[in-house]
mmCIF file of C-alpha atoms and ligand atoms in Angstrom:
data_model
loop_
_atom_site.group_PDB
_atom_site.id
_atom_site.type_symbol
_atom_site.label_atom_id
_atom_site.label_comp_id
_atom_site.label_asym_id
_atom_site.label_seq_id
_atom_site.Cartn_x
_atom_site.Cartn_y
_atom_site.Cartn_z
ATOM 1 C CA UNK A 1 56.585 -3.004 120.569
ATOM 2 C CA UNK A 2 55.812 0.487 119.336
ATOM 3 C CA UNK A 3 58.837 2.339 118.016
ATOM 4 C CA UNK A 4 58.277 5.768 116.498
ATOM 5 C CA UNK A 5 61.278 5.278 114.231
ATOM 6 C CA UNK A 6 59.675 2.195 112.687
ATOM 7 C CA UNK A 7 56.540 3.954 111.600
ATOM 8 C CA UNK A 8 57.667 7.428 110.556
ATOM 9 C CA UNK A 9 58.132 7.935 106.816
ATOM 10 C CA UNK A 10 61.786 7.953 105.796
ATOM 11 C CA UNK A 11 61.525 11.402 104.184
ATOM 12 C CA UNK A 12 60.052 12.821 107.401
ATOM 13 C CA UNK A 13 62.806 11.270 109.518
ATOM 14 C CA UNK A 14 65.381 12.954 107.274
ATOM 15 C CA UNK A 15 63.477 16.225 106.901
ATOM 16 C CA UNK A 16 65.369 19.389 107.710
ATOM 17 C CA UNK A 17 62.576 21.746 108.745
ATOM 18 C CA UNK A 18 62.245 25.298 107.461
ATOM 19 C CA UNK A 19 64.129 27.557 109.786
ATOM 20 C CA UNK A 20 62.330 30.855 110.224
ATOM 21 C CA UNK A 21 63.977 34.140 111.113
ATOM 22 C CA UNK A 22 62.186 34.081 114.467
ATOM 23 C CA UNK A 23 63.610 30.643 115.284
ATOM 24 C CA UNK A 24 67.093 32.084 115.263
ATOM 25 C CA UNK A 25 66.624 35.184 117.434
ATOM 26 C CA UNK A 26 64.281 34.955 120.411
ATOM 27 C CA UNK A 27 64.440 38.481 121.917
ATOM 28 C CA UNK A 28 61.497 40.879 121.731
ATOM 29 C CA UNK A 29 63.461 44.158 121.800
ATOM 30 C CA UNK A 30 65.475 45.335 118.818
ATOM 31 C CA UNK A 31 65.388 46.437 115.217
ATOM 32 C CA UNK A 32 63.919 43.555 113.294
ATOM 33 C CA UNK A 33 65.198 43.438 109.744
ATOM 34 C CA UNK A 34 65.482 39.673 109.510
ATOM 35 C CA UNK A 35 62.146 38.527 108.070
ATOM 36 C CA UNK A 36 61.408 40.953 105.227
ATOM 37 C CA UNK A 37 58.342 42.202 107.047
ATOM 38 C CA UNK A 38 56.994 45.696 106.443
ATOM 39 C CA UNK A 39 58.815 47.757 109.090
ATOM 40 C CA UNK A 40 56.350 50.673 108.871
ATOM 41 C CA UNK A 41 53.286 48.802 110.029
ATOM 42 C CA UNK A 42 50.101 47.487 108.451
ATOM 43 C CA UNK A 43 47.298 49.443 106.748
ATOM 44 C CA UNK A 44 44.857 48.055 109.292
ATOM 45 C CA UNK A 45 44.982 49.020 112.954
ATOM 46 C CA UNK A 46 43.637 46.163 115.019
ATOM 47 C CA UNK A 47 43.129 46.556 118.728
ATOM 48 C CA UNK A 48 42.243 43.589 120.848
ATOM 49 C CA UNK A 49 41.415 44.194 124.504
ATOM 50 C CA UNK A 50 43.056 47.621 124.389
ATOM 51 C CA UNK A 51 46.258 46.306 122.885
ATOM 52 C CA UNK A 52 47.392 47.068 119.363
ATOM 53 C CA UNK A 53 48.260 44.033 117.279
ATOM 54 C CA UNK A 54 51.351 44.229 115.078
ATOM 55 C CA UNK A 55 49.867 42.622 112.001
ATOM 56 C CA UNK A 56 53.014 43.436 110.029
ATOM 57 C CA UNK A 57 54.960 40.889 112.091
ATOM 58 C CA UNK A 58 54.966 37.114 111.626
ATOM 59 C CA UNK A 59 53.329 35.160 114.467
ATOM 60 C CA UNK A 60 55.037 32.903 117.005
ATOM 61 C CA UNK A 61 55.653 29.628 115.171
ATOM 62 C CA UNK A 62 55.093 27.558 118.318
ATOM 63 C CA UNK A 63 52.195 29.609 119.737
ATOM 64 C CA UNK A 64 53.689 29.581 123.230
ATOM 65 C CA UNK A 65 51.227 32.091 124.787
ATOM 66 C CA UNK A 66 48.250 29.975 123.670
ATOM 67 C CA UNK A 67 49.874 26.757 124.846
ATOM 68 C CA UNK A 68 50.651 28.273 128.255
ATOM 69 C CA UNK A 69 46.899 28.745 128.719
ATOM 70 C CA UNK A 70 46.098 25.278 127.347
ATOM 71 C CA UNK A 71 48.706 23.719 129.629
ATOM 72 C CA UNK A 72 46.700 24.817 132.661
ATOM 73 C CA UNK A 73 43.323 23.875 131.215
ATOM 74 C CA UNK A 74 44.376 20.474 129.853
ATOM 75 C CA UNK A 75 46.898 19.617 132.549
ATOM 76 C CA UNK A 76 49.740 18.634 130.282
ATOM 77 C CA UNK A 77 53.098 20.228 129.366
ATOM 78 C CA UNK A 78 53.312 22.476 126.310
ATOM 79 C CA UNK A 79 55.758 19.998 124.762
ATOM 80 C CA UNK A 80 52.798 17.620 124.417
ATOM 81 C CA UNK A 81 50.561 20.133 122.645
ATOM 82 C CA UNK A 82 50.330 20.797 118.895
ATOM 83 C CA UNK A 83 48.148 23.509 117.389
ATOM 84 C CA UNK A 84 46.730 23.282 113.890
ATOM 85 C CA UNK A 85 44.562 25.374 111.599
ATOM 86 C CA UNK A 86 41.566 23.395 112.858
ATOM 87 C CA UNK A 87 41.951 19.760 113.866
ATOM 88 C CA UNK A 88 41.535 19.101 110.161
ATOM 89 C CA UNK A 89 45.108 20.352 109.691
ATOM 90 C CA UNK A 90 46.279 18.020 112.464
ATOM 91 C CA UNK A 91 44.573 15.085 110.723
ATOM 92 C CA UNK A 92 46.341 15.891 107.466
ATOM 93 C CA UNK A 93 49.715 16.248 109.198
ATOM 94 C CA UNK A 94 49.259 12.866 110.895
ATOM 95 C CA UNK A 95 48.821 11.305 107.440
ATOM 96 C CA UNK A 96 51.875 13.066 106.071
ATOM 97 C CA UNK A 97 54.025 12.045 109.033
ATOM 98 C CA UNK A 98 53.255 8.335 108.975
ATOM 99 C CA UNK A 99 51.670 7.198 105.704
ATOM 100 C CA UNK A 100 53.597 6.522 102.517
ATOM 101 C CA UNK A 101 51.309 7.426 99.577
ATOM 102 C CA UNK A 102 50.308 4.465 97.442
ATOM 103 C CA UNK A 103 51.641 1.984 99.988
ATOM 104 C CA UNK A 104 50.339 2.377 103.528
ATOM 105 C CA UNK A 105 46.810 2.085 104.858
ATOM 106 C CA UNK A 106 44.722 3.285 107.798
ATOM 107 C CA UNK A 107 41.676 1.838 109.560
ATOM 108 C CA UNK A 108 38.505 3.847 110.101
ATOM 109 C CA UNK A 109 35.246 2.739 111.703
ATOM 110 C CA UNK A 110 32.206 4.104 109.880
ATOM 111 C CA UNK A 111 29.781 5.676 110.357
ATOM 112 C CA UNK A 112 32.214 8.353 111.488
ATOM 113 C CA UNK A 113 33.659 11.781 110.748
ATOM 114 C CA UNK A 114 34.232 12.218 107.007
ATOM 115 C CA UNK A 115 37.591 13.972 107.092
ATOM 116 C CA UNK A 116 39.628 10.843 107.904
ATOM 117 C CA UNK A 117 38.709 9.303 104.565
ATOM 118 C CA UNK A 118 39.035 12.586 102.637
ATOM 119 C CA UNK A 119 42.488 13.156 104.111
ATOM 120 C CA UNK A 120 43.421 9.553 103.281
ATOM 121 C CA UNK A 121 42.284 10.051 99.680
ATOM 122 C CA UNK A 122 44.175 13.329 99.337
ATOM 123 C CA UNK A 123 47.313 11.602 100.562
ATOM 124 C CA UNK A 124 46.712 8.513 98.362
ATOM 125 C CA UNK A 125 46.457 6.280 101.399
ATOM 126 C CA UNK A 126 44.110 3.303 101.445
ATOM 127 C CA UNK A 127 41.236 3.369 103.961
ATOM 128 C CA UNK A 128 40.302 0.009 105.440
ATOM 129 C CA UNK A 129 36.764 0.235 106.801
ATOM 130 C CA UNK A 130 35.753 -1.807 109.813
ATOM 131 C CA UNK A 131 32.192 -0.650 110.549
ATOM 132 C CA UNK A 132 30.993 -0.015 114.083
ATOM 133 C CA UNK A 133 28.589 -2.616 115.448
ATOM 134 C CA UNK A 134 25.033 -1.781 114.338
ATOM 135 C CA UNK A 135 22.756 0.101 116.757
ATOM 136 C CA UNK A 136 25.240 0.184 119.688
ATOM 137 C CA UNK A 137 27.842 1.917 117.501
ATOM 138 C CA UNK A 138 30.700 0.277 119.398
ATOM 139 C CA UNK A 139 34.057 -0.830 117.988
ATOM 140 C CA UNK A 140 34.237 -4.271 116.438
ATOM 141 C CA UNK A 141 37.507 -4.837 118.286
ATOM 142 C CA UNK A 142 38.334 -8.297 116.983
ATOM 143 C CA UNK A 143 37.607 -7.308 113.381
ATOM 144 C CA UNK A 144 39.811 -4.215 113.743
ATOM 145 C CA UNK A 145 42.731 -6.219 115.103
ATOM 146 C CA UNK A 146 42.263 -8.780 112.300
ATOM 147 C CA UNK A 147 42.198 -6.021 109.668
ATOM 148 C CA UNK A 148 45.651 -4.685 110.662
ATOM 149 C CA UNK A 149 48.301 -5.374 108.017
ATOM 150 C CA UNK A 150 52.028 -4.682 108.064
ATOM 151 C CA UNK A 151 51.307 -1.435 106.218
ATOM 152 C CA UNK A 152 48.637 -0.199 108.640
ATOM 153 C CA UNK A 153 49.929 3.018 110.169
ATOM 154 C CA UNK A 154 46.890 4.642 111.787
ATOM 155 C CA UNK A 155 43.602 3.665 113.420
ATOM 156 C CA UNK A 156 41.053 6.467 113.836
ATOM 157 C CA UNK A 157 38.566 6.336 116.707
ATOM 158 C CA UNK A 158 36.093 9.160 117.223
ATOM 159 C CA UNK A 159 34.662 9.397 120.761
ATOM 160 C CA UNK A 160 32.042 10.727 121.235
ATOM 161 C CA UNK A 161 31.490 9.620 117.662
ATOM 162 C CA UNK A 162 30.165 11.876 114.927
ATOM 163 C CA UNK A 163 27.402 11.370 113.655
ATOM 164 C CA UNK A 164 26.160 8.781 116.161
ATOM 165 C CA UNK A 165 26.946 10.684 119.393
ATOM 166 C CA UNK A 166 28.003 7.417 121.011
ATOM 167 C CA UNK A 167 30.677 6.962 123.662
ATOM 168 C CA UNK A 168 33.231 4.395 122.519
ATOM 169 C CA UNK A 169 34.008 1.947 125.317
ATOM 170 C CA UNK A 170 37.394 2.848 126.777
ATOM 171 C CA UNK A 171 38.243 -0.811 127.375
ATOM 172 C CA UNK A 172 37.816 -1.441 123.648
ATOM 173 C CA UNK A 173 39.992 1.566 122.826
ATOM 174 C CA UNK A 174 42.721 0.341 125.187
ATOM 175 C CA UNK A 175 42.574 -3.126 123.643
ATOM 176 C CA UNK A 176 43.177 -1.603 120.200
ATOM 177 C CA UNK A 177 46.042 0.580 121.448
ATOM 178 C CA UNK A 178 47.681 -2.403 123.159
ATOM 179 C CA UNK A 179 47.391 -4.637 120.088
ATOM 180 C CA UNK A 180 48.713 -2.201 117.498
ATOM 181 C CA UNK A 181 52.232 -1.001 116.802
ATOM 182 C CA UNK A 182 51.067 2.003 114.785
ATOM 183 C CA UNK A 183 49.353 5.181 115.944
ATOM 184 C CA UNK A 184 45.861 5.241 117.428
ATOM 185 C CA UNK A 185 44.170 8.608 116.917
ATOM 186 C CA UNK A 186 41.292 9.374 119.294
ATOM 187 C CA UNK A 187 39.234 12.295 118.038
ATOM 188 C CA UNK A 188 37.675 13.993 121.060
ATOM 189 C CA UNK A 189 36.062 16.948 119.270
ATOM 190 C CA UNK A 190 32.955 16.537 121.468
ATOM 191 C CA UNK A 191 34.565 15.421 124.737
ATOM 192 C CA UNK A 192 33.430 18.609 126.536
ATOM 193 C CA UNK A 193 29.820 17.445 126.262
ATOM 194 C CA UNK A 194 30.490 13.871 127.429
ATOM 195 C CA UNK A 195 29.747 12.374 130.831
ATOM 196 C CA UNK A 196 33.040 10.455 130.666
ATOM 197 C CA UNK A 197 36.650 11.586 130.750
ATOM 198 C CA UNK A 198 39.241 12.420 128.137
ATOM 199 C CA UNK A 199 41.990 9.912 127.257
ATOM 200 C CA UNK A 200 44.643 12.598 127.940
ATOM 201 C CA UNK A 201 45.920 10.936 131.186
ATOM 202 C CA UNK A 202 46.558 7.751 129.154
ATOM 203 C CA UNK A 203 49.227 9.558 127.123
ATOM 204 C CA UNK A 204 51.585 8.634 129.959
ATOM 205 C CA UNK A 205 50.854 4.926 129.397
ATOM 206 C CA UNK A 206 50.704 4.810 125.607
ATOM 207 C CA UNK A 207 53.441 6.231 123.367
ATOM 208 C CA UNK A 208 51.368 5.369 120.260
ATOM 209 C CA UNK A 209 48.417 7.555 121.184
ATOM 210 C CA UNK A 210 47.419 10.863 119.556
ATOM 211 C CA UNK A 211 44.387 12.735 120.906
ATOM 212 C CA UNK A 212 42.603 15.389 118.862
ATOM 213 C CA UNK A 213 40.484 18.158 120.330
ATOM 214 C CA UNK A 214 39.217 21.401 118.879
ATOM 215 C CA UNK A 215 38.138 24.912 119.836
ATOM 216 C CA UNK A 216 35.428 24.740 117.140
ATOM 217 C CA UNK A 217 32.664 23.107 119.156
ATOM 218 C CA UNK A 218 32.226 23.736 122.913
ATOM 219 C CA UNK A 219 34.616 26.688 122.828
ATOM 220 C CA UNK A 220 32.583 28.424 120.114
ATOM 221 C CA UNK A 221 35.564 29.389 117.956
ATOM 222 C CA UNK A 222 34.875 27.481 114.713
ATOM 223 C CA UNK A 223 35.539 30.647 112.709
ATOM 224 C CA UNK A 224 39.070 31.022 114.052
ATOM 225 C CA UNK A 225 40.218 27.554 112.953
ATOM 226 C CA UNK A 226 42.243 26.261 115.883
ATOM 227 C CA UNK A 227 42.537 22.578 116.690
ATOM 228 C CA UNK A 228 44.771 20.660 119.066
ATOM 229 C CA UNK A 229 46.673 17.409 119.035
ATOM 230 C CA UNK A 230 48.087 15.913 122.222
ATOM 231 C CA UNK A 231 50.788 13.242 122.122
ATOM 232 C CA UNK A 232 54.269 12.306 123.360
ATOM 233 C CA UNK A 233 56.937 14.955 122.825
ATOM 234 C CA UNK A 234 58.701 13.040 120.016
ATOM 235 C CA UNK A 235 55.437 12.875 118.055
ATOM 236 C CA UNK A 236 54.609 16.546 118.686
ATOM 237 C CA UNK A 237 58.138 17.485 117.578
ATOM 238 C CA UNK A 238 57.522 15.687 114.273
ATOM 239 C CA UNK A 239 54.198 17.502 113.751
ATOM 240 C CA UNK A 240 55.877 20.853 114.417
ATOM 241 C CA UNK A 241 58.574 20.003 111.905
ATOM 242 C CA UNK A 242 55.995 19.255 109.193
ATOM 243 C CA UNK A 243 53.506 22.082 109.752
ATOM 244 C CA UNK A 244 53.750 25.345 107.822
ATOM 245 C CA UNK A 245 55.882 27.514 110.155
ATOM 246 C CA UNK A 246 53.258 30.219 110.683
ATOM 247 C CA UNK A 247 50.112 28.065 110.602
ATOM 248 C CA UNK A 248 48.199 29.964 113.303
ATOM 249 C CA UNK A 249 47.816 33.666 112.523
ATOM 250 C CA UNK A 250 48.739 36.378 114.989
ATOM 251 C CA UNK A 251 45.036 37.314 115.152
ATOM 252 C CA UNK A 252 43.969 33.764 116.004
ATOM 253 C CA UNK A 253 46.693 33.421 118.622
ATOM 254 C CA UNK A 254 45.724 36.660 120.312
ATOM 255 C CA UNK A 255 41.995 35.974 120.214
ATOM 256 C CA UNK A 256 42.375 32.393 121.447
ATOM 257 C CA UNK A 257 44.610 33.493 124.316
ATOM 258 C CA UNK A 258 41.841 35.867 125.411
ATOM 259 C CA UNK A 259 39.028 33.376 124.836
ATOM 260 C CA UNK A 260 40.712 30.712 126.954
ATOM 261 C CA UNK A 261 40.251 32.996 129.985
ATOM 262 C CA UNK A 262 36.482 32.677 129.639
ATOM 263 C CA UNK A 263 36.187 29.039 130.631
ATOM 264 C CA UNK A 264 33.265 29.770 132.990
ATOM 265 C CA UNK A 265 31.196 30.964 130.042
ATOM 266 C CA UNK A 266 32.059 27.823 128.102
ATOM 267 C CA UNK A 267 31.273 25.536 131.038
ATOM 268 C CA UNK A 268 27.923 27.236 131.405
ATOM 269 C CA UNK A 269 27.082 26.632 127.723
ATOM 270 C CA UNK A 270 28.111 22.998 128.072
ATOM 271 C CA UNK A 271 25.689 22.551 130.993
ATOM 272 C CA UNK A 272 22.885 24.101 128.954
ATOM 273 C CA UNK A 273 23.637 21.936 125.907
ATOM 274 C CA UNK A 274 23.706 18.763 128.008
ATOM 275 C CA UNK A 275 20.381 19.644 129.662
ATOM 276 C CA UNK A 276 18.806 20.570 126.320
ATOM 277 C CA UNK A 277 20.139 17.365 124.752
ATOM 278 C CA UNK A 278 18.344 15.324 127.393
ATOM 279 C CA UNK A 279 15.089 17.221 127.014
ATOM 280 C CA UNK A 280 15.148 17.244 123.219
ATOM 281 C CA UNK A 281 15.898 13.504 123.205
ATOM 282 C CA UNK A 282 12.849 12.843 125.371
ATOM 283 C CA UNK A 283 10.519 15.104 123.414
ATOM 284 C CA UNK A 284 11.626 14.004 119.949
ATOM 285 C CA UNK A 285 11.383 10.335 120.951
ATOM 286 C CA UNK A 286 7.634 10.805 121.455
ATOM 287 C CA UNK A 287 6.965 12.013 117.889
ATOM 288 C CA UNK A 288 5.012 9.486 115.780
ATOM 289 C CA UNK A 289 7.452 9.538 112.836
ATOM 290 C CA UNK A 290 10.501 8.999 115.055
ATOM 291 C CA UNK A 291 11.744 5.430 115.416
ATOM 292 C CA UNK A 292 14.510 6.155 117.912
ATOM 293 C CA UNK A 293 16.774 8.879 119.259
ATOM 294 C CA UNK A 294 20.215 7.431 119.909
ATOM 295 C CA UNK A 295 21.776 8.275 123.282
ATOM 296 C CA UNK A 296 24.272 11.086 122.735
ATOM 297 C CA UNK A 297 27.396 12.243 124.554
ATOM 298 C CA UNK A 298 27.932 15.042 122.024
ATOM 299 C CA UNK A 299 26.373 18.406 121.092
ATOM 300 C CA UNK A 300 23.936 16.824 118.639
ATOM 301 C CA UNK A 301 21.465 13.980 118.514
ATOM 302 C CA UNK A 302 20.989 11.326 115.851
ATOM 303 C CA UNK A 303 17.313 10.713 115.187
ATOM 304 C CA UNK A 304 16.064 7.670 113.302
ATOM 305 C CA UNK A 305 12.859 8.508 111.450
ATOM 306 C CA UNK A 306 10.530 6.805 109.006
ATOM 307 C CA UNK A 307 11.031 9.456 106.287
ATOM 308 C CA UNK A 308 14.276 11.419 106.721
ATOM 309 C CA UNK A 309 14.347 13.142 103.332
ATOM 310 C CA UNK A 310 10.822 14.510 103.639
ATOM 311 C CA UNK A 311 11.304 15.724 107.214
ATOM 312 C CA UNK A 312 14.595 17.342 106.225
ATOM 313 C CA UNK A 313 12.951 19.209 103.320
ATOM 314 C CA UNK A 314 10.025 20.251 105.511
ATOM 315 C CA UNK A 315 12.399 21.783 108.069
ATOM 316 C CA UNK A 316 14.412 23.554 105.362
ATOM 317 C CA UNK A 317 11.161 25.078 104.059
ATOM 318 C CA UNK A 318 10.749 26.415 107.583
ATOM 319 C CA UNK A 319 14.300 27.788 107.572
ATOM 320 C CA UNK A 320 15.587 25.157 109.955
ATOM 321 C CA UNK A 321 18.710 23.445 108.661
ATOM 322 C CA UNK A 322 19.785 20.097 110.078
ATOM 323 C CA UNK A 323 21.942 17.321 108.614
ATOM 324 C CA UNK A 324 20.450 14.499 106.563
ATOM 325 C CA UNK A 325 22.560 11.430 107.334
ATOM 326 C CA UNK A 326 20.098 8.921 105.872
ATOM 327 C CA UNK A 327 22.446 7.960 103.018
ATOM 328 C CA UNK A 328 25.170 6.959 105.482
ATOM 329 C CA UNK A 329 25.594 3.237 106.055
ATOM 330 C CA UNK A 330 23.946 2.159 109.366
ATOM 331 C CA UNK A 331 22.251 5.570 109.607
ATOM 332 C CA UNK A 332 19.331 4.780 107.295
ATOM 333 C CA UNK A 333 16.459 7.147 108.075
ATOM 334 C CA UNK A 334 18.658 9.259 110.337
ATOM 335 C CA UNK A 335 18.823 13.007 110.818
ATOM 336 C CA UNK A 336 21.507 14.716 112.866
ATOM 337 C CA UNK A 337 20.319 17.723 114.838
ATOM 338 C CA UNK A 338 22.778 20.057 116.539
ATOM 339 C CA UNK A 339 21.640 21.249 119.963
ATOM 340 C CA UNK A 340 20.943 24.968 119.614
ATOM 341 C CA UNK A 341 19.942 27.617 122.124
ATOM 342 C CA UNK A 342 16.840 26.751 124.207
ATOM 343 C CA UNK A 343 14.790 29.097 121.986
ATOM 344 C CA UNK A 344 16.066 27.443 118.799
ATOM 345 C CA UNK A 345 15.393 23.973 120.175
ATOM 346 C CA UNK A 346 11.877 25.022 121.099
ATOM 347 C CA UNK A 347 11.305 26.207 117.523
ATOM 348 C CA UNK A 348 12.609 22.917 116.083
ATOM 349 C CA UNK A 349 10.367 20.915 118.397
ATOM 350 C CA UNK A 350 7.366 23.104 117.586
ATOM 351 C CA UNK A 351 7.860 22.619 113.841
ATOM 352 C CA UNK A 352 8.417 18.896 114.246
ATOM 353 C CA UNK A 353 5.167 18.586 116.225
ATOM 354 C CA UNK A 354 3.359 20.314 113.344
ATOM 355 C CA UNK A 355 4.826 17.915 110.778
ATOM 356 C CA UNK A 356 2.263 15.812 108.940
HETATM 357 C C1 LIG B 401 33.872 19.254 114.036
HETATM 358 C C2 LIG B 401 34.802 18.117 114.150
HETATM 359 C C3 LIG B 401 36.179 18.334 114.154
HETATM 360 C C4 LIG B 401 36.703 19.735 114.188
HETATM 361 O O1 LIG B 401 37.344 20.175 113.143
HETATM 362 P P1 LIG B 401 38.040 21.607 113.166
HETATM 363 O O2 LIG B 401 38.878 21.514 111.947
HETATM 364 O O3 LIG B 401 38.858 21.705 114.429
HETATM 365 O O4 LIG B 401 36.968 22.632 113.127
HETATM 366 C C5 LIG B 401 37.029 17.255 114.307
HETATM 367 N N1 LIG B 401 36.539 16.012 114.453
HETATM 368 C C6 LIG B 401 35.215 15.772 114.485
HETATM 369 C C7 LIG B 401 34.728 14.414 114.708
HETATM 370 C C8 LIG B 401 34.314 16.821 114.311
HETATM 371 O O5 LIG B 401 33.010 16.565 114.308
#
C-alpha cells in the first residue's frame, strides 16, 4: 500500500516552512510595511494590458490567479496544482521531497528527457536505468518492476517521450503505478500534441501519481519559465512547503494569467503542428538517406538516418539547427527535428532534398 508518510524524507516531514509576510495578512487594502519592500515604487514602470504592475511588491506565493485559470482549463481543483519555475523546478523539488541523498534511488527509462538524471546527480541520488524496448520505445514493464528496490522512491515516465515522440501504453503505465509503493512521475510536456488523453483523471484513482506539464511547449511561453505539477493535495502541500516562497515572479504570474485566456490561439497552433508533423513525416521518409521516421505524438520527429553527423553539419551550414541525438543509446543515426512554422518546415525539407 502507498503511504505518503512512508516515502517522504524525515527532514521534509518535520520541515517548518518559511512563513512570508504575505502568508500572515491576506487583505489587499492597507499600508504594507511588513515585508521590507520599497514603499515608493520601482524604477521601472511596467504596464500589462493597461494595468500597472507593482514590481516593488512580492508576488503571491501560491499564484492563486494563475491557478484559477488553470483549474478551468485542466479541470482539477487548485489544491491539486503546483507551479514551478519551469517543470525543471518541479522535477528538482520531487527529488528533494522523496529522495535521501546517497541512499535512495529512482528508475528512469532511456532514451528519455535528460533532466531526470541531471536532477538525480545534483541530489546525489542513484539512477537505475531500465531502457525502453528497442524500436517500439515502450516500457519494459517486467524489468522495471524487477528493478525496484526498497530504496526506490520515484519512477519517471515521459509520455509522449522525448526524444522518441512515442506514446507510452497507458496499460503499462497503470501496471507500474499499481505495482509500486513510491511515486510515479508522468511527464506530459508534449501531451497537447498527442492523439491520446492526459493521465490527469487518474489522479483520483492513484495517490502515488504526479503529472508534469509545462507552458514551455504548446503554450509558447518557454521564456517565462512556468511548469506545472498535478497530484493529490497532500503531495502538492509538500511541494509548496519546499519551494522558494516567491518562485514565480509577479511578471510571470501576470503574463501567464493573460496568456491562458488565449487558448484558441494555442489550439490552432497545435492543429497546425499536428498536420505539419504528419506531412513532414511522410516527406522525410522518402529521402534516400533516411532509414525511418518514428511515429510521433509530440511537436518533433525522430529521424533515423545513415549519416546523422554529416546531415546535422550540413543543415547547420545552412543555418538550420536541429538536435543530433545519434550518440544516445537506441537512437543511433537519429536526428530530432522540432516542427516549425509551415514556411520553416518547407525550408528544412528543401535543404534536405538538396543534400548529397
Ligand atoms: C521541454 C521539456 C520539459 C519542460 O521543461 P520546462 O522547464 O517547463 O521548460 C519537461 N519535460 C520534457 C520531457 C521536456 O521535453
